[in-house]
PDB file of C-alpha atoms in Angstrom:
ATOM      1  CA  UNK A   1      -3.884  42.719  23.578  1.00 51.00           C
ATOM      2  CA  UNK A   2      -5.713  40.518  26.383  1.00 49.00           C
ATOM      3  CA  UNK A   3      -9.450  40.615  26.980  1.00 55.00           C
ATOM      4  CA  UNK A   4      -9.292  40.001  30.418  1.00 49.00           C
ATOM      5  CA  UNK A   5      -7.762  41.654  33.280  1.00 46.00           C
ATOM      6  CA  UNK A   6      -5.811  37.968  34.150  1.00 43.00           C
ATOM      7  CA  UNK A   7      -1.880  38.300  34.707  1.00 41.00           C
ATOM      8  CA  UNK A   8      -2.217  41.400  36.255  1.00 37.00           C
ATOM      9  CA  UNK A   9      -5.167  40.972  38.365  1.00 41.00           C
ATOM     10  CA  UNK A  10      -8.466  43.261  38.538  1.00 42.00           C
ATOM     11  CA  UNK A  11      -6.960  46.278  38.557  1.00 46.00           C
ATOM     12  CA  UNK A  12      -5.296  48.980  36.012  1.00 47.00           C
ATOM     13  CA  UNK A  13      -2.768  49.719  38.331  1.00 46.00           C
ATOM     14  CA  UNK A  14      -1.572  46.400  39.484  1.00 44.00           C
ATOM     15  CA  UNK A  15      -0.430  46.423  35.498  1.00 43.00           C
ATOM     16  CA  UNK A  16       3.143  47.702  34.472  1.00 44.00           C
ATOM     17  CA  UNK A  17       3.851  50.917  33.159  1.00 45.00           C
ATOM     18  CA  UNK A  18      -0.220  51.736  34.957  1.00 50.00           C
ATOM     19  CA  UNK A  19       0.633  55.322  33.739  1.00 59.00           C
ATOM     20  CA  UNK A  20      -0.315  54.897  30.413  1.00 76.00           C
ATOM     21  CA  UNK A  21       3.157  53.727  29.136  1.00 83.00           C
ATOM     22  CA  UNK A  22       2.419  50.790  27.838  1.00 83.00           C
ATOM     23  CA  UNK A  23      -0.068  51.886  25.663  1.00 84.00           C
ATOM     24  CA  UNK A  24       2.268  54.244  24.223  1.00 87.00           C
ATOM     25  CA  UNK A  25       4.744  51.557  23.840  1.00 90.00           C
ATOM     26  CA  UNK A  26       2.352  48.977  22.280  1.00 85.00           C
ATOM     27  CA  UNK A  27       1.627  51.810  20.299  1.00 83.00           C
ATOM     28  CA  UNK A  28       5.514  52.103  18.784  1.00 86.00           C
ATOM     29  CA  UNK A  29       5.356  48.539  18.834  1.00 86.00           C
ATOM     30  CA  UNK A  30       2.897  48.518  15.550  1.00 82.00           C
ATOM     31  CA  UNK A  31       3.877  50.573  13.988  1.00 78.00           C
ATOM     32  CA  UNK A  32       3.196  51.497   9.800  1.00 82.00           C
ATOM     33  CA  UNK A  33      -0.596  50.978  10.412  1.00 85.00           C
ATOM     34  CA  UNK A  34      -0.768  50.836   6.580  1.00 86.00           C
ATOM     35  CA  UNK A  35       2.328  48.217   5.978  1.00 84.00           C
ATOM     36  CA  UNK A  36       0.706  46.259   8.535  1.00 87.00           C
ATOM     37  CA  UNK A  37      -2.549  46.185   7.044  1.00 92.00           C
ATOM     38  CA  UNK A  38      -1.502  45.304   3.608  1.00 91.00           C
ATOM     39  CA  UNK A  39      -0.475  41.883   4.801  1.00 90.00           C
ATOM     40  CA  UNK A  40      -4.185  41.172   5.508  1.00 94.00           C
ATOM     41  CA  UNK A  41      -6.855  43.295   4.929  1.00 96.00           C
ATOM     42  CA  UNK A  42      -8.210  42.389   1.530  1.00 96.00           C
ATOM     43  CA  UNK A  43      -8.523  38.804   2.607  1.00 96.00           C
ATOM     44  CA  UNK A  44     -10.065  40.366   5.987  1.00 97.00           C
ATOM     45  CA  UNK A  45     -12.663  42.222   4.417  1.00 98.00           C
ATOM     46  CA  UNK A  46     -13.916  39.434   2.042  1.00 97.00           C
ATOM     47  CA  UNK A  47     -14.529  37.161   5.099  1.00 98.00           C
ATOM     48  CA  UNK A  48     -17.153  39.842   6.700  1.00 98.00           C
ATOM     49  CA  UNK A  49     -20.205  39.240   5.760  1.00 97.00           C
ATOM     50  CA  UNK A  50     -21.739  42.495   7.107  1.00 97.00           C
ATOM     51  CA  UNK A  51     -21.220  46.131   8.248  1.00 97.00           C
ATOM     52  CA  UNK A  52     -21.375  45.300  11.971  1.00 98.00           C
ATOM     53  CA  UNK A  53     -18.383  44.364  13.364  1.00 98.00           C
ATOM     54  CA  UNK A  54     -17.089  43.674  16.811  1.00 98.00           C
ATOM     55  CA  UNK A  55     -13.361  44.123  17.666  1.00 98.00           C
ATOM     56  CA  UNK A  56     -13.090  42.351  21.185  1.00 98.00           C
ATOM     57  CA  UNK A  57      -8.955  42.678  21.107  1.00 97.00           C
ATOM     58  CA  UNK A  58      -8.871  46.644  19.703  1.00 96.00           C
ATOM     59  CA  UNK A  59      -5.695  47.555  21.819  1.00 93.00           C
ATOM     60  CA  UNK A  60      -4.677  51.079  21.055  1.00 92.00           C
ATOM     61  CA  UNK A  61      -7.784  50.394  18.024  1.00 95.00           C
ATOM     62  CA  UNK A  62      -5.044  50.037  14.417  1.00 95.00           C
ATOM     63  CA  UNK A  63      -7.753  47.328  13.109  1.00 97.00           C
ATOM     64  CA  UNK A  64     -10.881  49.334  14.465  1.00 98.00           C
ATOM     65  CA  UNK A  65      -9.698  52.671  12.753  1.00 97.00           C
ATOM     66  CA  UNK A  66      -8.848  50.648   9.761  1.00 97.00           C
ATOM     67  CA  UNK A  67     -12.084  48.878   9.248  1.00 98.00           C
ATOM     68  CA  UNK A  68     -13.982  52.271  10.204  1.00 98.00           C
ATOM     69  CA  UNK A  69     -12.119  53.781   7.117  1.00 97.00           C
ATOM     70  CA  UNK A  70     -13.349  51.235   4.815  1.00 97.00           C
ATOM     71  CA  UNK A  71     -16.567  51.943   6.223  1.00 97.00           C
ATOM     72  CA  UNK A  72     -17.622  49.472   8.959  1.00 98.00           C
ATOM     73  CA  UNK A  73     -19.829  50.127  11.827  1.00 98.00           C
ATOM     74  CA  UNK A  74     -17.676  49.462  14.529  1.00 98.00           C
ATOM     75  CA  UNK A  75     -17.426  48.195  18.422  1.00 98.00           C
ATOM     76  CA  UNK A  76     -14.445  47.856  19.920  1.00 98.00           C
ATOM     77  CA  UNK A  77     -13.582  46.536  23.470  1.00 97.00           C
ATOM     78  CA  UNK A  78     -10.164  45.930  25.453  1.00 95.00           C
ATOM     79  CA  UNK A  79      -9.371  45.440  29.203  1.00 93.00           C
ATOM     80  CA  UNK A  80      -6.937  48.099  29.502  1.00 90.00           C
ATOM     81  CA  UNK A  81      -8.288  51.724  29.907  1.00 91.00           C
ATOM     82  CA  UNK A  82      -5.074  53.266  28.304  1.00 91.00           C
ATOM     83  CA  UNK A  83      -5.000  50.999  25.872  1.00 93.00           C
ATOM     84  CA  UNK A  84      -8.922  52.469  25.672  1.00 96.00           C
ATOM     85  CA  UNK A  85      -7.969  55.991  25.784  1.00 94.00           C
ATOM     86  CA  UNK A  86      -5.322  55.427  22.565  1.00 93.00           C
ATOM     87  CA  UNK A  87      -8.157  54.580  20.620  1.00 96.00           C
ATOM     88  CA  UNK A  88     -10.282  57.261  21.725  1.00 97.00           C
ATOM     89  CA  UNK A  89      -7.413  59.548  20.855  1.00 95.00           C
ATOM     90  CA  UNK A  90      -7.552  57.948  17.659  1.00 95.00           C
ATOM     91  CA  UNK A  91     -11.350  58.215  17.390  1.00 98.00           C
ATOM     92  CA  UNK A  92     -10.990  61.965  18.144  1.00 98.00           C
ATOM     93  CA  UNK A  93      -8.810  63.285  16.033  1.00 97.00           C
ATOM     94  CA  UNK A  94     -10.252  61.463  13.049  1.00 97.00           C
ATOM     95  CA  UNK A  95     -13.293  63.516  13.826  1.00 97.00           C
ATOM     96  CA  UNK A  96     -11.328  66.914  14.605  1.00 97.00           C
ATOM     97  CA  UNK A  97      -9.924  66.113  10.874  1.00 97.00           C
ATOM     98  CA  UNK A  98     -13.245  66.007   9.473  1.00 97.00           C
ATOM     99  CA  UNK A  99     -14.099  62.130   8.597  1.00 97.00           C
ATOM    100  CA  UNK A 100     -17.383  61.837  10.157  1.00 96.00           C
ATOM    101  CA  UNK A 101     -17.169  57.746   9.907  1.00 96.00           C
ATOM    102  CA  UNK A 102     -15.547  57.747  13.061  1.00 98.00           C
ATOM    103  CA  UNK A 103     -18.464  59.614  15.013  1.00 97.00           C
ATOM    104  CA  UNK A 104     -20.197  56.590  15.593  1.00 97.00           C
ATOM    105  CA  UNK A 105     -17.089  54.119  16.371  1.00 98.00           C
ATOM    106  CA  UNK A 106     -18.331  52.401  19.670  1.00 98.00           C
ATOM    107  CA  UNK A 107     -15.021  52.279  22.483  1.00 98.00           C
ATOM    108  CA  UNK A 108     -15.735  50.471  25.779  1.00 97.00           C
ATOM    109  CA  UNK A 109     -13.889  48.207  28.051  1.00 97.00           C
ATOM    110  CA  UNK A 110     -14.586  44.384  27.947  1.00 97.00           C
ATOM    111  CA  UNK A 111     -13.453  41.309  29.467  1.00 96.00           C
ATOM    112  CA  UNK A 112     -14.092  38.265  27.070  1.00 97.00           C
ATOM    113  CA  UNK A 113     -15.313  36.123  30.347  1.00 97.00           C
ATOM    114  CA  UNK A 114     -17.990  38.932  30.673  1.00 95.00           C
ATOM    115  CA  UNK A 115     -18.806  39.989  27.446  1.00 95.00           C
ATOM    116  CA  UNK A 116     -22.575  39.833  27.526  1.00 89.00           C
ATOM    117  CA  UNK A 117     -23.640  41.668  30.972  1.00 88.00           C
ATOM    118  CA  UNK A 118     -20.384  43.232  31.957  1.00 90.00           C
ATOM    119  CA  UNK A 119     -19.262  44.559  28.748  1.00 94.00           C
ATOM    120  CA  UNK A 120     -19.386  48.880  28.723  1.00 94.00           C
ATOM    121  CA  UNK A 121     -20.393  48.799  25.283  1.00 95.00           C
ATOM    122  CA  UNK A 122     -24.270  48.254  24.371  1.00 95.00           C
ATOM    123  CA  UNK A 123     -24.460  45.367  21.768  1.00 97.00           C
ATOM    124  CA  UNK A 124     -26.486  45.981  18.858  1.00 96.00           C
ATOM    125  CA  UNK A 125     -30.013  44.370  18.543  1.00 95.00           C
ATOM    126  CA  UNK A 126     -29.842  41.481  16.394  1.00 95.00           C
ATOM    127  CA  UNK A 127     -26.140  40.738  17.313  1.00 98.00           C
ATOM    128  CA  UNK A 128     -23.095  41.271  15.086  1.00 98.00           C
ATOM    129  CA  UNK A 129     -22.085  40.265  11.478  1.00 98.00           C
ATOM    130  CA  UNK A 130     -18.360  39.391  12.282  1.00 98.00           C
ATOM    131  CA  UNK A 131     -15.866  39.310  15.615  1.00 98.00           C
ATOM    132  CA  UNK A 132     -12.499  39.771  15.021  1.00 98.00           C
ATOM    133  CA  UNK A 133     -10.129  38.588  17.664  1.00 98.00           C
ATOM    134  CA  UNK A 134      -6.571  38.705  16.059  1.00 97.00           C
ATOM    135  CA  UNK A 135      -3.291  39.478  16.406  1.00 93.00           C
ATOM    136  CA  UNK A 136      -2.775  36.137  18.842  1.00 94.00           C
ATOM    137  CA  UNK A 137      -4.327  37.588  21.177  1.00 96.00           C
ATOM    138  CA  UNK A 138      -6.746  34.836  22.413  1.00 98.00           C
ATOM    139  CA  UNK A 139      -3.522  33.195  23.305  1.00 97.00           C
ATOM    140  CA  UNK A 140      -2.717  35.410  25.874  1.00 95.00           C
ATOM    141  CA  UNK A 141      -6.049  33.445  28.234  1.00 96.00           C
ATOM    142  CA  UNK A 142      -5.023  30.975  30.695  1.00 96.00           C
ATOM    143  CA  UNK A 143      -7.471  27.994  31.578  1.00 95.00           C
ATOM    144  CA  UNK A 144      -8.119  29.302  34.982  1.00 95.00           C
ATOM    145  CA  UNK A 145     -10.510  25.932  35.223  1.00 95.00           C
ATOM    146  CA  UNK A 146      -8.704  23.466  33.860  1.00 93.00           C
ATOM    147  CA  UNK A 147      -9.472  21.570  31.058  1.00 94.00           C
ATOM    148  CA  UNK A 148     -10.249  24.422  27.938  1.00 95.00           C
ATOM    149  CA  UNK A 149     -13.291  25.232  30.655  1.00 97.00           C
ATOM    150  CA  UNK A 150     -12.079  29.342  30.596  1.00 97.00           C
ATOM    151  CA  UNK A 151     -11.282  29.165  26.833  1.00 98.00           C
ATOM    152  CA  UNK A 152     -15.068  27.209  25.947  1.00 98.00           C
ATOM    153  CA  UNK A 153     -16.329  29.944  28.179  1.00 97.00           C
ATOM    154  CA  UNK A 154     -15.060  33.042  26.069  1.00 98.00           C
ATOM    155  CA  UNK A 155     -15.588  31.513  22.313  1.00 98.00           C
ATOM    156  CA  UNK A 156     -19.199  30.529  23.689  1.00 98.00           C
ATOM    157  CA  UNK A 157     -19.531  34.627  24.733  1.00 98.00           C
ATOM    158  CA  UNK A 158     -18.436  35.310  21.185  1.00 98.00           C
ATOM    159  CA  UNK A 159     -20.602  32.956  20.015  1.00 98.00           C
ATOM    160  CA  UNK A 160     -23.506  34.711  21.743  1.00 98.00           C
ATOM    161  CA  UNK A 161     -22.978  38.175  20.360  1.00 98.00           C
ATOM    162  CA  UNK A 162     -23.188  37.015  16.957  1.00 98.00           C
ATOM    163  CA  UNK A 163     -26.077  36.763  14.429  1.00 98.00           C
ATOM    164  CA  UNK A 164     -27.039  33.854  12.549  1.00 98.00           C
ATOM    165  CA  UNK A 165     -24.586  33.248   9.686  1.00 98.00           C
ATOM    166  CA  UNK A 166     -22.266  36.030  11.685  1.00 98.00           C
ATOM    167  CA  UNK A 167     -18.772  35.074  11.648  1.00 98.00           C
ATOM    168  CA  UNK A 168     -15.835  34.614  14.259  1.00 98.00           C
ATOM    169  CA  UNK A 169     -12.426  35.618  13.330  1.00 98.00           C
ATOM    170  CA  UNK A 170     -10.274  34.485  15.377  1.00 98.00           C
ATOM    171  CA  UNK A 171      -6.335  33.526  14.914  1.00 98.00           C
ATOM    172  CA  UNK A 172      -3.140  31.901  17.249  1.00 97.00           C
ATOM    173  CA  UNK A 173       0.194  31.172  16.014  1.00 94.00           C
ATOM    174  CA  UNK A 174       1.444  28.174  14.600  1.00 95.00           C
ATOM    175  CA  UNK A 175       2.383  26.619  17.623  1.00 94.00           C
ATOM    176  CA  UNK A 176       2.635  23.235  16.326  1.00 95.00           C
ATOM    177  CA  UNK A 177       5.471  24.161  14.692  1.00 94.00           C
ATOM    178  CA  UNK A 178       6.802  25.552  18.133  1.00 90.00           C
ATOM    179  CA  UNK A 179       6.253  22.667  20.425  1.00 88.00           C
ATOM    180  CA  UNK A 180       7.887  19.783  17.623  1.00 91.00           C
ATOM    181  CA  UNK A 181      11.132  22.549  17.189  1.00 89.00           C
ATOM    182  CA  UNK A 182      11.028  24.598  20.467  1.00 85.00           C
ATOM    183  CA  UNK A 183      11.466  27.530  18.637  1.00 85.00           C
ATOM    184  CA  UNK A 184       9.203  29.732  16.369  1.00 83.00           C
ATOM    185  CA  UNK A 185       8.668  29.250  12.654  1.00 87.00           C
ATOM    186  CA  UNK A 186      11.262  31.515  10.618  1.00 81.00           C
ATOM    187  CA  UNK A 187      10.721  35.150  10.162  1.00 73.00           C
ATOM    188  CA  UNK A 188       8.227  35.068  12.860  1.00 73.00           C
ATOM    189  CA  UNK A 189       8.870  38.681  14.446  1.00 66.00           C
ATOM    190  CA  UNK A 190       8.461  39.761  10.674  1.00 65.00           C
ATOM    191  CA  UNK A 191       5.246  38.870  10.894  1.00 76.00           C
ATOM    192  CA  UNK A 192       1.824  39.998   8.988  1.00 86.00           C
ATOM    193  CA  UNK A 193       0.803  41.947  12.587  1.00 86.00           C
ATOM    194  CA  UNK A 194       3.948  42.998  14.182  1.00 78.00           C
ATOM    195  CA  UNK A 195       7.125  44.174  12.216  1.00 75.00           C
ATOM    196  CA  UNK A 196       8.618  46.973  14.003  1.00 84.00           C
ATOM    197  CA  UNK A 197      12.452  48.281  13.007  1.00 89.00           C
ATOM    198  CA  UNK A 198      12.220  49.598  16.586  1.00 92.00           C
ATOM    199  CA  UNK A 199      12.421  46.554  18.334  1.00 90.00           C
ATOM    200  CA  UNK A 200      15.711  44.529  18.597  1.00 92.00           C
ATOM    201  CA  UNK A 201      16.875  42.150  21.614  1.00 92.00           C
ATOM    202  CA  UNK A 202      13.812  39.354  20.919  1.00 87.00           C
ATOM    203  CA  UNK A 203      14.089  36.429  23.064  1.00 88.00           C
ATOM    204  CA  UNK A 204      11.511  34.235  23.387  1.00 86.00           C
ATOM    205  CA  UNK A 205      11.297  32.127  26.978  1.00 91.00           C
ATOM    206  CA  UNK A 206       9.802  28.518  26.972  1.00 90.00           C
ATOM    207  CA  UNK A 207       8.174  27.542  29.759  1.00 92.00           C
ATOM    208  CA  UNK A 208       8.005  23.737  29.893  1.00 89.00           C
ATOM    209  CA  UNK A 209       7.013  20.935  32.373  1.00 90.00           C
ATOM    210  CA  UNK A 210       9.168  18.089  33.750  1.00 92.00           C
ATOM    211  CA  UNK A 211       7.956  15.737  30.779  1.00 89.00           C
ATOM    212  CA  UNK A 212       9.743  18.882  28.324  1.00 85.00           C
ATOM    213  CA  UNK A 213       6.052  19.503  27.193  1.00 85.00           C
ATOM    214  CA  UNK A 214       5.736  22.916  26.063  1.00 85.00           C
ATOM    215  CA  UNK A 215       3.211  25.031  29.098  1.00 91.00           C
ATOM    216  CA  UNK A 216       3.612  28.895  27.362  1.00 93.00           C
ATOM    217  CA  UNK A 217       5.829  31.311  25.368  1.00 92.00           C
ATOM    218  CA  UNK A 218       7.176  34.489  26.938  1.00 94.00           C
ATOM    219  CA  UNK A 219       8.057  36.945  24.600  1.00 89.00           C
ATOM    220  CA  UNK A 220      10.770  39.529  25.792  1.00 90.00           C
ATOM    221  CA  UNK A 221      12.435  42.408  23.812  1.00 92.00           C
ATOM    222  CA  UNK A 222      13.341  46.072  23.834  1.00 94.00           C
ATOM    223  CA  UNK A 223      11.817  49.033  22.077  1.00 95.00           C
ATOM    224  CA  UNK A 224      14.015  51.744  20.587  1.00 96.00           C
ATOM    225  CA  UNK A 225      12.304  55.070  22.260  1.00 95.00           C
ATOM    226  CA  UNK A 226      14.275  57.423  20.227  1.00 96.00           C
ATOM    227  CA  UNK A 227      13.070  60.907  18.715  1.00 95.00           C
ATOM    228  CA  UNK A 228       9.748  59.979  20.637  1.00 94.00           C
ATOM    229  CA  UNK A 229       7.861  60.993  23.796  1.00 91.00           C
ATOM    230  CA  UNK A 230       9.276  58.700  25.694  1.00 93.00           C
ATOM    231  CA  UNK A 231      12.443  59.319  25.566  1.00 94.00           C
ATOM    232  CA  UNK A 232      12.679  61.108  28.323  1.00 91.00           C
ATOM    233  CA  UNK A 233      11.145  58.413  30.620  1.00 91.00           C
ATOM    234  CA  UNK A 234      12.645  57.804  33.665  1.00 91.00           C
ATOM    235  CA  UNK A 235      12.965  54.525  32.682  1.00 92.00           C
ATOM    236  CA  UNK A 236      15.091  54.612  29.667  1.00 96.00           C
ATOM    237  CA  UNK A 237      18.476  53.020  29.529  1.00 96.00           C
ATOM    238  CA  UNK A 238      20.896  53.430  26.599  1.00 97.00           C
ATOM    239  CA  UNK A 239      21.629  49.854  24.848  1.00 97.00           C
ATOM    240  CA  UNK A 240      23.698  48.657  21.622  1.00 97.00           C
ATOM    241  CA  UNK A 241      21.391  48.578  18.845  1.00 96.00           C
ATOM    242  CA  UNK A 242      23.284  47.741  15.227  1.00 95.00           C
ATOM    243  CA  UNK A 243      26.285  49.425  16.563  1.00 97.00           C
ATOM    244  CA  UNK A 244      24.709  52.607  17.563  1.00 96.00           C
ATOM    245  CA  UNK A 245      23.604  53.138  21.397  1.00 97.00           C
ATOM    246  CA  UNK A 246      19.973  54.315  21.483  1.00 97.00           C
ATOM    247  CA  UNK A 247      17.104  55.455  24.374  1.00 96.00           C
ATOM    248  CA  UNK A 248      15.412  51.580  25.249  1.00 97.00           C
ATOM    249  CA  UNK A 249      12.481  51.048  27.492  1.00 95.00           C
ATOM    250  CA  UNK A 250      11.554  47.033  27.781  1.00 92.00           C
ATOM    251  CA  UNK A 251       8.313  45.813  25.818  1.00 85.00           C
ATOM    252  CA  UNK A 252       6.554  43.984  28.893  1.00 80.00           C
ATOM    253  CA  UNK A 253       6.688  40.017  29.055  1.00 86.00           C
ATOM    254  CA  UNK A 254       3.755  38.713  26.500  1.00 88.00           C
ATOM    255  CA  UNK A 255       2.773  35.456  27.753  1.00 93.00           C
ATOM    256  CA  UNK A 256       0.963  33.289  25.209  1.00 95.00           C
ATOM    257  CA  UNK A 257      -0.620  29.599  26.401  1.00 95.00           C
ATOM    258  CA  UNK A 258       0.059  26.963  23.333  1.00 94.00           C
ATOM    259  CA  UNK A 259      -3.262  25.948  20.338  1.00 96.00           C
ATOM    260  CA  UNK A 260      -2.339  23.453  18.478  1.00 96.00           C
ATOM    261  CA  UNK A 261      -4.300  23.477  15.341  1.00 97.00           C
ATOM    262  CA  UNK A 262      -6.073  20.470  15.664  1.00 98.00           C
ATOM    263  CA  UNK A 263      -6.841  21.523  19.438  1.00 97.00           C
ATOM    264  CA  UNK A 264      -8.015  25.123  18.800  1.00 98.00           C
ATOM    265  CA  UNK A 265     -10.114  24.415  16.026  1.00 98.00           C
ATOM    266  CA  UNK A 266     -11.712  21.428  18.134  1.00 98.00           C
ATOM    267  CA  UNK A 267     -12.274  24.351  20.897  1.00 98.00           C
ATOM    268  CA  UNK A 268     -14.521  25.981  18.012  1.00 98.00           C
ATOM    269  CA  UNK A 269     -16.030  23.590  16.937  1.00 98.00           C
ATOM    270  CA  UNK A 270     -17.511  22.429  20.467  1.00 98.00           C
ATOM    271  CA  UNK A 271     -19.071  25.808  20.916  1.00 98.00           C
ATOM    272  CA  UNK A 272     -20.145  26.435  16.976  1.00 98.00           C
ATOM    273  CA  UNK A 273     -21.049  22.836  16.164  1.00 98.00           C
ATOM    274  CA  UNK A 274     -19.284  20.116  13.771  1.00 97.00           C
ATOM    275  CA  UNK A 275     -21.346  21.095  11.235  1.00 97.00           C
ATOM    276  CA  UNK A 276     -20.433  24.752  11.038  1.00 98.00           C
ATOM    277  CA  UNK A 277     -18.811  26.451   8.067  1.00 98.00           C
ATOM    278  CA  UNK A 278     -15.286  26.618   9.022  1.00 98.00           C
ATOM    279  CA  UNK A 279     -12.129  27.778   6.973  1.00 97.00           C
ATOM    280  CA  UNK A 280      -8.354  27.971   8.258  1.00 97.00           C
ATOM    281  CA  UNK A 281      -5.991  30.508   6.675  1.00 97.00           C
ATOM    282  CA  UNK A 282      -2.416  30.354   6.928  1.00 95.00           C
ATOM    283  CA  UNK A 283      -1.420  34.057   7.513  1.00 95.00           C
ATOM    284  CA  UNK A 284      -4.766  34.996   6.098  1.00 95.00           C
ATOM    285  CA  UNK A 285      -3.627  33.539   2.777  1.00 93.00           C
ATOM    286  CA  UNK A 286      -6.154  32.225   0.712  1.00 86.00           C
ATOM    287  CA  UNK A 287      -4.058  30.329  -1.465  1.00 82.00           C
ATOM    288  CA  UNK A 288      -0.673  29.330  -0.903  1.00 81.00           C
ATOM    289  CA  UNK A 289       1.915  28.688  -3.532  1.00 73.00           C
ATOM    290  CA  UNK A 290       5.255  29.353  -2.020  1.00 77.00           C
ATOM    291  CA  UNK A 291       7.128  26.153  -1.651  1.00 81.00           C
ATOM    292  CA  UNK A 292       7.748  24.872   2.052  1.00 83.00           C
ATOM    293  CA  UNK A 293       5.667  28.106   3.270  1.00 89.00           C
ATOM    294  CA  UNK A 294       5.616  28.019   6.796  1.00 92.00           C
ATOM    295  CA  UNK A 295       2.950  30.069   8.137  1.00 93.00           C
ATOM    296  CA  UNK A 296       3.005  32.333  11.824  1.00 93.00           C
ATOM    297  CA  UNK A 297      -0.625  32.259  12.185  1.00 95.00           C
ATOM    298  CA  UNK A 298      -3.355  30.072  11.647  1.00 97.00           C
ATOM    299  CA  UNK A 299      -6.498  32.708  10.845  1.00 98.00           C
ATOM    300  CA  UNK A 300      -9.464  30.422  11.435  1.00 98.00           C
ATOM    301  CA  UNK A 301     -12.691  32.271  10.248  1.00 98.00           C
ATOM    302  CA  UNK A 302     -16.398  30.264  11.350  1.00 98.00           C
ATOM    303  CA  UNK A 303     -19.724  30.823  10.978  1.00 98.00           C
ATOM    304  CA  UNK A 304     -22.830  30.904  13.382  1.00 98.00           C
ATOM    305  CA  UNK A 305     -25.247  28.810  12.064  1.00 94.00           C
TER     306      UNK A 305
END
């Protein structure tokens, strides 16, 4: 999910599917909370150094919820209101079932270029132990100023809300690998974040200047809608999936702007200083052994000195 209100412009309803849909779809679109989480979490948790923890990309709140069960004090912030109201939903019924941990899980909308003053959440005195911003989604933030001026801007707001010896985070996928094969490393909608048997008809659009230089990545694809709510949207449309026809709505356009590696962790590193404690994980893996292991993410985790 994006932190700032930037393809779409200022408003909810200048977004597609304003009605709440695309929550709903994003939702679908995660789907197993708990196969998703295995990918990651363990290697998650022993990178937070604290109980207060920030989640400034929460979507529909899968992370949030998951860190709250394991007994975090949580903040959570997104852009999108329904994407807000998903994880209030989520917040709610945890406390209609009876876990109390999730009576004090913080929800508020946020844009990462306005984190500090504009943000509807009230940041904790002291700052925070840890901000997570995964899933790609700091990808998703254009340089409206040119020259890594917008992207400086939001790391530094990070930066800001943390304590001393807090910890950023913060992953993008390996798009080194994209921009020397113009395509995406193997397996990569199998990912450790997003592997949903509901979605089928991937195609990923490069968008590339007149030098062939890779500018973003659109991601386009269809969601299967059957046996859920919304498959009686008056959007649907039947479509071929493995031989069977089944209800499809579109997952909207995801456009992601290019890190290199060396570029991204520079971008950190101007804001956090050279000197700052700073690991990389391939797909949160702490130690690789596969041979030829080509990772999807680069998981970069730095410290506030």
């Amino acid at each position: 999910s994006s932190g700032i209100n930037a393809e779409y412009g200022t408003s909810d309803e200048d977004r597609p599917y304003a009605d709440g849909r695309e929550a709903r779809i994003w939702h679908l679109y995660i789907g197993d909370t708990t196969l998703r989480h295995r990918h990651y979490k363990h290697t998650l948790l022993s990178l937070l150094p604290g109980h207060r923890v920030y989640d400034v990309a929460c979507a529909t709140g899968a992370d949030s919820a998951m860190l709250v069960e394991e007994g975090y004090s949580l903040w959570s912030s997104d852009v999108d209101k329904h994407f807000l109201d998903r994880a209030r939903a989520e917040r709610r019924e945890r406390m209609e079932g009876g876990d109390e941990r999730f009576a004090s899980w913080v929800i508020g909308r946020g844009d990462w270029l306005d984190l500090v003053e504009g943000c509807e959440i009230e940041h904790p005195a002291g700052g925070y132990d840890a901000i997570i911003c995964i899933g790609n989604s700091f990808t998703t933030l254009p340089d409206f100023e040119g020259e890594g001026r917008t992207h400086k801007r939001a790391i530094t707001n990070f930066w800001s809300l943390l304590r001393r010896g807090g910890v950023l985070i913060i992953d993008h996928r390996n798009f080194d690998y994209l921009m020397e094969h113009k395509t995406l490393p193997p397996n990569s909608h199998g990912s450790i974040y997003y592997d949903c048997p509901r979605l089928f008809n991937i195609r990923n659009e490069l968008v590339t200047d007149e030098k062939g230089e890779v500018l973003s990545l659109v991601f386009k694809s269809d969601i299967c809608v059957t046996g859920t709510d919304l498959e009686r949207d008056a959007d649907v449309c039947m479509k071929d999936k493995d031989g069977m026809m089944v209800a499809t709505l579109p997952l909207n356009n995801i456009t992601c702007f290019p890190h290199t590696l060396e570029g991204f962790t520079g971008l950190l590193r101007s804001v956090f200083g050279e000197g700052a404690s700073h690991r990389v994980l391939p797909d949160f893996k702490e130690d690789v052994k596969e041979e030829g292991f080509v990772p999807n993410f680069w998981v970069h985790a730095i410290v506030k000195d």
